[in-house]
């Protein structure tokens, strides 16, 4: 029997929060206050507490969160246009776009074979007199090697920024959460994230009082108060509706992350196919919230077609790395061996909190039966 399994069943997941989601939306509509109101203030307070930081600044989306951080640092520390920011070669393109849109220069660093995250061992060779920051991306929900990155950033007096768009709630071995592991962090609340809104949304979290103030002003046209503009800013604000939804969903985030981790552990224990490689050298990673469960195969396209025929929807994260995109044509001649290998072999299989045990078993069994 063929089962039909969506990669991410957004409708089912959204319905699982009812009636609380509808009630929260109605409360916003009835309030008549839709921008920079109490729901945003409550969410910012709740999410800062969740991450363990002093500040949270709601913004329009994850790209803006990164961009506003960089814009604030430029203004606070007088960085020049064209100053450099090191970023992993394998990531969603927003990580690099935020740098370019801030009139800074991305410097791509290859990723590690061990975890597909920025390779700290290669950063020393990329630092120049114009380097100002490192953006580390907790790709697929796994935390980067933060102690190594903190050491490097301190050594060269660089700002360290977490792109935590896929790592809401990920925890280190000493119980520190994503968002509280660097100078600042950017989150996305795109609907399919571990903590997702019902539209776009994002947040900046930090313990830096000056950065928090600057990002809050820049995200609201650079205003220090209405019609008085301290900085050159943008219009990027988390709206009341999304904040109300996120307040509902945040209460269940840790529980949902635990469910993701249990499913991931089942995959590690039960998927066994010589044509399909599991991530992290087939070892369950405690410091991941498994936003994505990636598998790797030299026969990736055949595997995807096979799973589709069996009713299992999959996604590729990501088929073309940023430096090979036409949008980044000045970088097209650079080669990043590991990043390019990952992009050519990666396939994300279904993993979300509402997958049934029967579905998880079907996915595992079906992958085990794949032959080239």
mmCIF file of C-alpha atoms in Angstrom:
data_model
loop_
_atom_site.group_PDB
_atom_site.id
_atom_site.type_symbol
_atom_site.label_atom_id
_atom_site.label_comp_id
_atom_site.label_asym_id
_atom_site.label_seq_id
_atom_site.Cartn_x
_atom_site.Cartn_y
_atom_site.Cartn_z
ATOM 1 C CA UNK A 1 0.000 0.000 0.000
ATOM 2 C CA UNK A 2 1.312 3.439 -0.967
ATOM 3 C CA UNK A 3 0.971 6.134 1.692
ATOM 4 C CA UNK A 4 0.776 9.819 0.738
ATOM 5 C CA UNK A 5 3.109 11.790 3.012
ATOM 6 C CA UNK A 6 3.733 15.488 2.561
ATOM 7 C CA UNK A 7 7.188 16.819 3.286
ATOM 8 C CA UNK A 8 5.673 19.277 5.746
ATOM 9 C CA UNK A 9 1.919 19.139 6.366
ATOM 10 C CA UNK A 10 1.353 22.821 7.107
ATOM 11 C CA UNK A 11 -2.437 22.549 7.136
ATOM 12 C CA UNK A 12 -2.397 19.692 9.656
ATOM 13 C CA UNK A 13 0.165 21.405 11.861
ATOM 14 C CA UNK A 14 -1.729 24.709 11.828
ATOM 15 C CA UNK A 15 -4.983 22.977 12.750
ATOM 16 C CA UNK A 16 -3.271 21.326 15.720
ATOM 17 C CA UNK A 17 -3.031 24.742 17.406
ATOM 18 C CA UNK A 18 -6.749 25.423 17.198
ATOM 19 C CA UNK A 19 -8.843 26.945 18.679
ATOM 20 C CA UNK A 20 -6.057 29.028 20.214
ATOM 21 C CA UNK A 21 -4.736 30.374 16.905
ATOM 22 C CA UNK A 22 -8.129 31.636 15.798
ATOM 23 C CA UNK A 23 -8.733 33.159 19.208
ATOM 24 C CA UNK A 24 -5.385 34.971 19.069
ATOM 25 C CA UNK A 25 -6.106 36.294 15.569
ATOM 26 C CA UNK A 26 -9.542 37.502 16.638
ATOM 27 C CA UNK A 27 -8.037 39.289 19.630
ATOM 28 C CA UNK A 28 -5.816 41.293 17.267
ATOM 29 C CA UNK A 29 -8.695 42.158 14.956
ATOM 30 C CA UNK A 30 -10.889 43.259 17.841
ATOM 31 C CA UNK A 31 -8.109 45.368 19.368
ATOM 32 C CA UNK A 32 -7.883 47.655 16.333
ATOM 33 C CA UNK A 33 -4.118 47.927 16.874
ATOM 34 C CA UNK A 34 -2.111 46.134 14.165
ATOM 35 C CA UNK A 35 1.470 47.489 14.268
ATOM 36 C CA UNK A 36 3.870 47.768 17.248
ATOM 37 C CA UNK A 37 1.264 46.941 19.862
ATOM 38 C CA UNK A 38 1.031 44.791 22.963
ATOM 39 C CA UNK A 39 1.178 41.398 21.194
ATOM 40 C CA UNK A 40 4.591 42.297 19.767
ATOM 41 C CA UNK A 41 5.827 43.492 23.165
ATOM 42 C CA UNK A 42 4.674 40.268 24.821
ATOM 43 C CA UNK A 43 6.262 38.079 22.165
ATOM 44 C CA UNK A 44 9.548 39.983 22.282
ATOM 45 C CA UNK A 45 9.654 39.525 26.045
ATOM 46 C CA UNK A 46 8.717 35.828 25.814
ATOM 47 C CA UNK A 47 11.157 34.992 23.040
ATOM 48 C CA UNK A 48 14.052 36.826 24.701
ATOM 49 C CA UNK A 49 13.373 34.834 27.853
ATOM 50 C CA UNK A 50 13.167 31.607 25.839
ATOM 51 C CA UNK A 51 16.545 32.280 24.180
ATOM 52 C CA UNK A 52 18.104 33.528 27.410
ATOM 53 C CA UNK A 53 18.893 37.015 26.078
ATOM 54 C CA UNK A 54 18.134 40.497 27.388
ATOM 55 C CA UNK A 55 16.622 41.767 24.153
ATOM 56 C CA UNK A 56 14.412 40.670 21.289
ATOM 57 C CA UNK A 57 13.481 42.985 18.413
ATOM 58 C CA UNK A 58 10.723 41.763 16.100
ATOM 59 C CA UNK A 59 11.264 42.414 12.385
ATOM 60 C CA UNK A 60 9.580 41.556 9.108
ATOM 61 C CA UNK A 61 11.492 38.381 8.193
ATOM 62 C CA UNK A 62 14.738 36.480 8.658
ATOM 63 C CA UNK A 63 16.608 38.247 5.863
ATOM 64 C CA UNK A 64 15.771 41.601 7.409
ATOM 65 C CA UNK A 65 16.909 40.370 10.814
ATOM 66 C CA UNK A 66 20.404 39.714 9.462
ATOM 67 C CA UNK A 67 20.446 42.879 7.370
ATOM 68 C CA UNK A 68 19.348 45.149 10.207
ATOM 69 C CA UNK A 69 22.023 43.654 12.496
ATOM 70 C CA UNK A 70 24.685 44.428 9.888
ATOM 71 C CA UNK A 71 23.307 47.922 9.250
ATOM 72 C CA UNK A 72 23.384 48.619 12.983
ATOM 73 C CA UNK A 73 26.968 47.425 13.332
ATOM 74 C CA UNK A 74 27.990 49.591 10.371
ATOM 75 C CA UNK A 75 26.540 52.649 12.039
ATOM 76 C CA UNK A 76 27.716 51.837 15.572
ATOM 77 C CA UNK A 77 31.298 50.939 14.579
ATOM 78 C CA UNK A 78 31.677 53.022 11.411
ATOM 79 C CA UNK A 79 32.273 50.105 9.091
ATOM 80 C CA UNK A 80 32.882 51.098 5.483
ATOM 81 C CA UNK A 81 30.988 49.953 2.437
ATOM 82 C CA UNK A 82 32.846 46.945 1.065
ATOM 83 C CA UNK A 83 34.062 45.703 4.431
ATOM 84 C CA UNK A 84 33.965 41.913 4.606
ATOM 85 C CA UNK A 85 31.736 39.377 6.335
ATOM 86 C CA UNK A 86 32.614 35.678 6.311
ATOM 87 C CA UNK A 87 29.665 33.377 5.605
ATOM 88 C CA UNK A 88 29.369 29.624 4.869
ATOM 89 C CA UNK A 89 29.373 28.533 1.239
ATOM 90 C CA UNK A 90 26.448 26.169 1.814
ATOM 91 C CA UNK A 91 23.387 27.969 3.153
ATOM 92 C CA UNK A 92 20.117 29.502 2.040
ATOM 93 C CA UNK A 93 20.905 32.505 -0.123
ATOM 94 C CA UNK A 94 19.447 35.005 2.403
ATOM 95 C CA UNK A 95 22.564 34.615 4.557
ATOM 96 C CA UNK A 96 24.671 36.079 1.755
ATOM 97 C CA UNK A 97 22.032 38.497 0.455
ATOM 98 C CA UNK A 98 21.915 40.234 3.827
ATOM 99 C CA UNK A 99 25.588 41.116 3.445
ATOM 100 C CA UNK A 100 25.279 42.503 -0.072
ATOM 101 C CA UNK A 101 22.127 44.450 0.784
ATOM 102 C CA UNK A 102 24.068 46.048 3.654
ATOM 103 C CA UNK A 103 26.701 47.174 1.118
ATOM 104 C CA UNK A 104 29.253 44.797 2.604
ATOM 105 C CA UNK A 105 31.217 42.055 0.854
ATOM 106 C CA UNK A 106 30.506 38.345 1.441
ATOM 107 C CA UNK A 107 33.526 36.084 1.796
ATOM 108 C CA UNK A 108 32.455 32.478 1.390
ATOM 109 C CA UNK A 109 33.971 29.745 3.543
ATOM 110 C CA UNK A 110 33.613 26.056 2.752
ATOM 111 C CA UNK A 111 31.750 23.812 5.170
ATOM 112 C CA UNK A 112 32.876 20.842 7.202
ATOM 113 C CA UNK A 113 32.361 17.248 6.082
ATOM 114 C CA UNK A 114 31.312 16.404 9.627
ATOM 115 C CA UNK A 115 28.256 18.638 10.007
ATOM 116 C CA UNK A 116 27.909 20.718 6.761
ATOM 117 C CA UNK A 117 28.376 23.890 8.833
ATOM 118 C CA UNK A 118 31.018 26.597 8.422
ATOM 119 C CA UNK A 119 34.486 25.069 8.726
ATOM 120 C CA UNK A 120 36.189 26.954 11.537
ATOM 121 C CA UNK A 121 39.567 25.558 10.468
ATOM 122 C CA UNK A 122 39.428 27.553 7.223
ATOM 123 C CA UNK A 123 38.436 30.939 8.645
ATOM 124 C CA UNK A 124 41.954 32.095 9.631
ATOM 125 C CA UNK A 125 42.993 32.021 5.992
ATOM 126 C CA UNK A 126 40.062 34.240 4.992
ATOM 127 C CA UNK A 127 40.497 37.044 7.524
ATOM 128 C CA UNK A 128 41.895 40.312 6.147
ATOM 129 C CA UNK A 129 42.256 43.852 7.430
ATOM 130 C CA UNK A 130 38.729 44.513 6.099
ATOM 131 C CA UNK A 131 37.014 41.582 7.834
ATOM 132 C CA UNK A 132 34.412 42.772 10.317
ATOM 133 C CA UNK A 133 32.171 39.813 11.148
ATOM 134 C CA UNK A 134 31.389 36.113 10.810
ATOM 135 C CA UNK A 135 27.875 34.868 10.139
ATOM 136 C CA UNK A 136 27.552 31.266 11.246
ATOM 137 C CA UNK A 137 24.475 29.376 10.065
ATOM 138 C CA UNK A 138 22.953 26.639 12.207
ATOM 139 C CA UNK A 139 21.922 24.767 9.068
ATOM 140 C CA UNK A 140 19.306 21.998 9.278
ATOM 141 C CA UNK A 141 18.794 22.846 12.964
ATOM 142 C CA UNK A 142 22.243 21.827 14.216
ATOM 143 C CA UNK A 143 24.411 24.247 16.159
ATOM 144 C CA UNK A 144 27.766 25.335 14.789
ATOM 145 C CA UNK A 145 30.944 24.719 16.790
ATOM 146 C CA UNK A 146 30.452 27.906 18.731
ATOM 147 C CA UNK A 147 33.437 27.709 21.087
ATOM 148 C CA UNK A 148 35.809 27.567 18.102
ATOM 149 C CA UNK A 149 33.998 30.429 16.382
ATOM 150 C CA UNK A 150 33.955 32.507 19.557
ATOM 151 C CA UNK A 151 37.711 32.002 19.895
ATOM 152 C CA UNK A 152 38.336 33.096 16.294
ATOM 153 C CA UNK A 153 36.070 36.131 16.519
ATOM 154 C CA UNK A 154 37.776 37.208 19.742
ATOM 155 C CA UNK A 155 41.232 36.653 18.237
ATOM 156 C CA UNK A 156 40.522 39.003 15.329
ATOM 157 C CA UNK A 157 38.075 41.326 17.126
ATOM 158 C CA UNK A 158 35.208 40.309 14.829
ATOM 159 C CA UNK A 159 31.491 40.358 15.480
ATOM 160 C CA UNK A 160 29.949 36.882 15.562
ATOM 161 C CA UNK A 161 26.366 36.616 14.309
ATOM 162 C CA UNK A 162 24.160 33.537 14.444
ATOM 163 C CA UNK A 163 21.857 32.849 11.540
ATOM 164 C CA UNK A 164 19.476 30.781 13.652
ATOM 165 C CA UNK A 165 16.623 30.691 11.143
ATOM 166 C CA UNK A 166 16.525 26.873 11.330
ATOM 167 C CA UNK A 167 17.510 26.361 14.959
ATOM 168 C CA UNK A 168 14.767 27.700 17.245
ATOM 169 C CA UNK A 169 15.350 26.081 20.627
ATOM 170 C CA UNK A 170 18.546 24.162 19.808
ATOM 171 C CA UNK A 171 20.573 23.665 22.984
ATOM 172 C CA UNK A 172 24.297 23.208 23.688
ATOM 173 C CA UNK A 173 25.691 20.594 26.059
ATOM 174 C CA UNK A 174 25.876 23.269 28.778
ATOM 175 C CA UNK A 175 22.225 24.221 28.218
ATOM 176 C CA UNK A 176 22.674 27.453 26.261
ATOM 177 C CA UNK A 177 20.113 28.066 23.523
ATOM 178 C CA UNK A 178 20.558 29.227 19.956
ATOM 179 C CA UNK A 179 20.359 33.015 19.966
ATOM 180 C CA UNK A 180 22.499 33.352 23.074
ATOM 181 C CA UNK A 181 25.758 32.012 21.642
ATOM 182 C CA UNK A 182 27.179 35.074 19.878
ATOM 183 C CA UNK A 183 27.026 38.874 19.763
ATOM 184 C CA UNK A 184 23.636 38.754 18.047
ATOM 185 C CA UNK A 185 21.327 36.297 16.336
ATOM 186 C CA UNK A 186 18.741 36.422 13.583
ATOM 187 C CA UNK A 187 15.625 34.242 13.431
ATOM 188 C CA UNK A 188 13.051 33.635 10.737
ATOM 189 C CA UNK A 189 9.455 32.701 11.516
ATOM 190 C CA UNK A 190 8.545 31.567 8.003
ATOM 191 C CA UNK A 191 5.522 29.238 8.346
ATOM 192 C CA UNK A 192 7.502 25.984 7.943
ATOM 193 C CA UNK A 193 10.109 26.813 10.595
ATOM 194 C CA UNK A 194 10.156 24.990 13.927
ATOM 195 C CA UNK A 195 8.538 28.176 15.246
ATOM 196 C CA UNK A 196 6.484 29.453 12.338
ATOM 197 C CA UNK A 197 4.046 32.312 11.863
ATOM 198 C CA UNK A 198 1.133 32.359 9.409
ATOM 199 C CA UNK A 199 3.105 34.683 7.136
ATOM 200 C CA UNK A 200 6.537 36.259 7.218
ATOM 201 C CA UNK A 201 8.203 37.315 10.432
ATOM 202 C CA UNK A 202 11.611 37.509 12.053
ATOM 203 C CA UNK A 203 13.488 38.591 15.157
ATOM 204 C CA UNK A 204 16.856 39.815 16.383
ATOM 205 C CA UNK A 205 18.053 38.700 19.814
ATOM 206 C CA UNK A 206 21.083 40.025 21.671
ATOM 207 C CA UNK A 207 22.522 40.909 25.065
ATOM 208 C CA UNK A 208 24.055 44.109 23.634
ATOM 209 C CA UNK A 209 22.014 47.110 24.806
ATOM 210 C CA UNK A 210 23.416 49.462 22.142
ATOM 211 C CA UNK A 211 22.794 46.994 19.335
ATOM 212 C CA UNK A 212 19.248 46.334 20.540
ATOM 213 C CA UNK A 213 18.450 50.044 20.549
ATOM 214 C CA UNK A 214 20.046 50.619 17.144
ATOM 215 C CA UNK A 215 18.300 47.663 15.479
ATOM 216 C CA UNK A 216 14.942 48.674 16.922
ATOM 217 C CA UNK A 217 15.356 52.166 15.515
ATOM 218 C CA UNK A 218 16.702 51.055 12.127
ATOM 219 C CA UNK A 219 13.866 48.550 11.646
ATOM 220 C CA UNK A 220 11.363 51.385 12.168
ATOM 221 C CA UNK A 221 12.671 53.935 9.633
ATOM 222 C CA UNK A 222 15.601 54.836 11.882
ATOM 223 C CA UNK A 223 13.306 56.705 14.263
ATOM 224 C CA UNK A 224 14.216 57.560 17.847
ATOM 225 C CA UNK A 225 10.632 58.776 18.171
ATOM 226 C CA UNK A 226 7.894 59.445 15.681
ATOM 227 C CA UNK A 227 9.200 61.586 12.789
ATOM 228 C CA UNK A 228 12.663 62.004 14.366
ATOM 229 C CA UNK A 229 15.233 59.846 12.562
ATOM 230 C CA UNK A 230 18.580 59.062 14.174
ATOM 231 C CA UNK A 231 19.677 56.480 11.555
ATOM 232 C CA UNK A 232 19.035 55.647 7.940
ATOM 233 C CA UNK A 233 16.531 52.876 8.409
ATOM 234 C CA UNK A 234 14.121 50.465 6.773
ATOM 235 C CA UNK A 235 10.514 49.459 7.295
ATOM 236 C CA UNK A 236 10.717 45.999 8.840
ATOM 237 C CA UNK A 237 8.414 45.347 11.773
ATOM 238 C CA UNK A 238 6.884 42.181 13.147
ATOM 239 C CA UNK A 239 3.158 42.826 12.973
ATOM 240 C CA UNK A 240 0.644 42.226 15.746
ATOM 241 C CA UNK A 241 -1.076 39.333 13.982
ATOM 242 C CA UNK A 242 2.110 37.312 13.575
ATOM 243 C CA UNK A 243 3.227 38.104 17.118
ATOM 244 C CA UNK A 244 -0.077 36.844 18.505
ATOM 245 C CA UNK A 245 0.279 33.598 16.545
ATOM 246 C CA UNK A 246 3.886 33.156 17.642
ATOM 247 C CA UNK A 247 2.922 33.615 21.297
ATOM 248 C CA UNK A 248 0.578 30.643 20.947
ATOM 249 C CA UNK A 249 3.112 28.464 19.138
ATOM 250 C CA UNK A 250 6.066 29.332 21.375
ATOM 251 C CA UNK A 251 4.386 27.562 24.290
ATOM 252 C CA UNK A 252 4.647 24.245 22.419
ATOM 253 C CA UNK A 253 8.037 24.707 20.774
ATOM 254 C CA UNK A 254 10.102 22.639 23.210
ATOM 255 C CA UNK A 255 7.585 19.804 23.078
ATOM 256 C CA UNK A 256 7.517 19.857 19.287
ATOM 257 C CA UNK A 257 11.315 19.934 19.107
ATOM 258 C CA UNK A 258 11.425 16.849 21.347
ATOM 259 C CA UNK A 259 9.100 15.057 18.931
ATOM 260 C CA UNK A 260 11.346 16.005 16.017
ATOM 261 C CA UNK A 261 14.353 14.618 17.856
ATOM 262 C CA UNK A 262 12.570 11.330 18.620
ATOM 263 C CA UNK A 263 11.703 10.904 14.939
ATOM 264 C CA UNK A 264 15.286 11.729 13.947
ATOM 265 C CA UNK A 265 16.587 9.135 16.393
ATOM 266 C CA UNK A 266 14.264 6.540 14.844
ATOM 267 C CA UNK A 267 15.624 7.360 11.391
ATOM 268 C CA UNK A 268 19.203 6.939 12.611
ATOM 269 C CA UNK A 269 18.378 3.583 14.188
ATOM 270 C CA UNK A 270 16.287 2.156 11.359
ATOM 271 C CA UNK A 271 17.381 3.533 7.972
ATOM 272 C CA UNK A 272 20.063 1.306 6.505
ATOM 273 C CA UNK A 273 20.793 1.433 2.791
ATOM 274 C CA UNK A 274 24.215 1.403 1.153
ATOM 275 C CA UNK A 275 23.008 3.910 -1.454
ATOM 276 C CA UNK A 276 21.809 6.388 1.177
ATOM 277 C CA UNK A 277 24.087 8.088 3.707
ATOM 278 C CA UNK A 278 22.696 9.447 6.949
ATOM 279 C CA UNK A 279 23.976 12.782 8.312
ATOM 280 C CA UNK A 280 26.637 13.379 10.942
ATOM 281 C CA UNK A 281 28.394 10.061 10.229
ATOM 282 C CA UNK A 282 25.167 8.235 11.097
ATOM 283 C CA UNK A 283 25.257 9.564 14.669
ATOM 284 C CA UNK A 284 22.313 11.270 16.372
ATOM 285 C CA UNK A 285 23.231 14.883 17.205
ATOM 286 C CA UNK A 286 21.945 16.106 20.555
ATOM 287 C CA UNK A 287 22.554 19.744 19.603
ATOM 288 C CA UNK A 288 20.128 19.740 16.681
ATOM 289 C CA UNK A 289 16.390 20.412 16.611
ATOM 290 C CA UNK A 290 16.159 18.694 13.205
ATOM 291 C CA UNK A 291 14.435 21.411 11.266
ATOM 292 C CA UNK A 292 15.637 19.316 8.343
ATOM 293 C CA UNK A 293 16.647 15.658 8.249
ATOM 294 C CA UNK A 294 19.100 15.450 5.340
ATOM 295 C CA UNK A 295 20.145 12.215 3.685
ATOM 296 C CA UNK A 296 22.799 12.011 0.983
ATOM 297 C CA UNK A 297 23.064 9.900 -2.117
ATOM 298 C CA UNK A 298 25.120 9.931 -5.297
ATOM 299 C CA UNK A 299 21.835 8.831 -6.877
ATOM 300 C CA UNK A 300 19.903 11.705 -5.285
ATOM 301 C CA UNK A 301 17.580 12.377 -8.239
ATOM 302 C CA UNK A 302 16.696 8.704 -8.649
ATOM 303 C CA UNK A 303 16.067 8.458 -4.910
ATOM 304 C CA UNK A 304 13.769 11.475 -4.991
ATOM 305 C CA UNK A 305 11.831 10.082 -7.954
ATOM 306 C CA UNK A 306 11.556 6.688 -6.265
ATOM 307 C CA UNK A 307 10.218 8.201 -3.047
ATOM 308 C CA UNK A 308 7.755 10.361 -4.973
ATOM 309 C CA UNK A 309 6.405 7.236 -6.690
ATOM 310 C CA UNK A 310 5.910 5.758 -3.224
ATOM 311 C CA UNK A 311 3.954 8.842 -2.088
ATOM 312 C CA UNK A 312 6.766 10.446 -0.066
ATOM 313 C CA UNK A 313 7.409 14.127 -0.786
ATOM 314 C CA UNK A 314 10.981 15.365 -0.369
ATOM 315 C CA UNK A 315 12.852 18.665 -0.828
ATOM 316 C CA UNK A 316 16.451 19.525 -1.726
ATOM 317 C CA UNK A 317 18.250 21.970 0.617
ATOM 318 C CA UNK A 318 19.869 23.433 -1.526
ATOM 319 C CA UNK A 319 20.535 22.398 -5.144
ATOM 320 C CA UNK A 320 22.792 25.386 -5.977
ATOM 321 C CA UNK A 321 25.048 27.070 -3.425
ATOM 322 C CA UNK A 322 24.932 30.903 -3.269
ATOM 323 C CA UNK A 323 28.311 31.481 -4.919
ATOM 324 C CA UNK A 324 27.183 29.517 -7.993
ATOM 325 C CA UNK A 325 23.912 31.423 -8.374
ATOM 326 C CA UNK A 326 23.566 33.902 -11.232
ATOM 327 C CA UNK A 327 22.657 36.529 -8.625
ATOM 328 C CA UNK A 328 26.229 36.175 -7.294
ATOM 329 C CA UNK A 329 27.963 35.911 -10.676
ATOM 330 C CA UNK A 330 31.205 37.625 -9.503
ATOM 331 C CA UNK A 331 31.754 34.583 -7.268
ATOM 332 C CA UNK A 332 30.818 31.895 -9.802
ATOM 333 C CA UNK A 333 34.459 30.979 -10.470
ATOM 334 C CA UNK A 334 35.134 30.051 -6.828
ATOM 335 C CA UNK A 335 34.979 26.357 -5.953
ATOM 336 C CA UNK A 336 33.935 24.968 -2.584
ATOM 337 C CA UNK A 337 34.470 21.223 -2.631
ATOM 338 C CA UNK A 338 32.408 20.136 0.349
ATOM 339 C CA UNK A 339 29.595 22.640 -0.141
ATOM 340 C CA UNK A 340 29.193 21.610 -3.775
ATOM 341 C CA UNK A 341 29.208 17.929 -2.880
ATOM 342 C CA UNK A 342 26.541 18.486 -0.237
ATOM 343 C CA UNK A 343 24.348 20.426 -2.656
ATOM 344 C CA UNK A 344 24.643 17.683 -5.284
ATOM 345 C CA UNK A 345 23.725 14.830 -2.927
ATOM 346 C CA UNK A 346 21.404 16.242 -0.234
ATOM 347 C CA UNK A 347 17.738 15.211 0.009
ATOM 348 C CA UNK A 348 15.487 16.220 2.910
ATOM 349 C CA UNK A 349 12.985 13.588 3.998
ATOM 350 C CA UNK A 350 9.774 14.333 5.938
ATOM 351 C CA UNK A 351 10.223 15.249 9.579
ATOM 352 C CA UNK A 352 7.732 17.274 11.581
ATOM 353 C CA UNK A 353 6.038 16.872 14.980
ATOM 354 C CA UNK A 354 2.775 15.436 13.625
ATOM 355 C CA UNK A 355 4.244 12.579 11.615
ATOM 356 C CA UNK A 356 2.643 9.372 12.885
ATOM 357 C CA UNK A 357 4.705 6.360 13.896
ATOM 358 C CA UNK A 358 3.177 4.492 10.967
ATOM 359 C CA UNK A 359 4.364 7.208 8.575
ATOM 360 C CA UNK A 360 7.859 7.269 10.072
ATOM 361 C CA UNK A 361 8.118 3.493 9.738
ATOM 362 C CA UNK A 362 6.848 3.632 6.149
ATOM 363 C CA UNK A 363 9.429 6.278 5.209
ATOM 364 C CA UNK A 364 12.261 4.279 6.786
ATOM 365 C CA UNK A 365 11.198 0.966 5.211
ATOM 366 C CA UNK A 366 10.718 2.563 1.814
ATOM 367 C CA UNK A 367 14.192 4.134 1.858
ATOM 368 C CA UNK A 368 15.700 0.791 2.880
ATOM 369 C CA UNK A 369 14.147 -0.815 -0.205
ATOM 370 C CA UNK A 370 15.706 1.680 -2.634
ATOM 371 C CA UNK A 371 18.090 0.167 -5.166
ATOM 372 C CA UNK A 372 19.888 1.808 -8.082
#
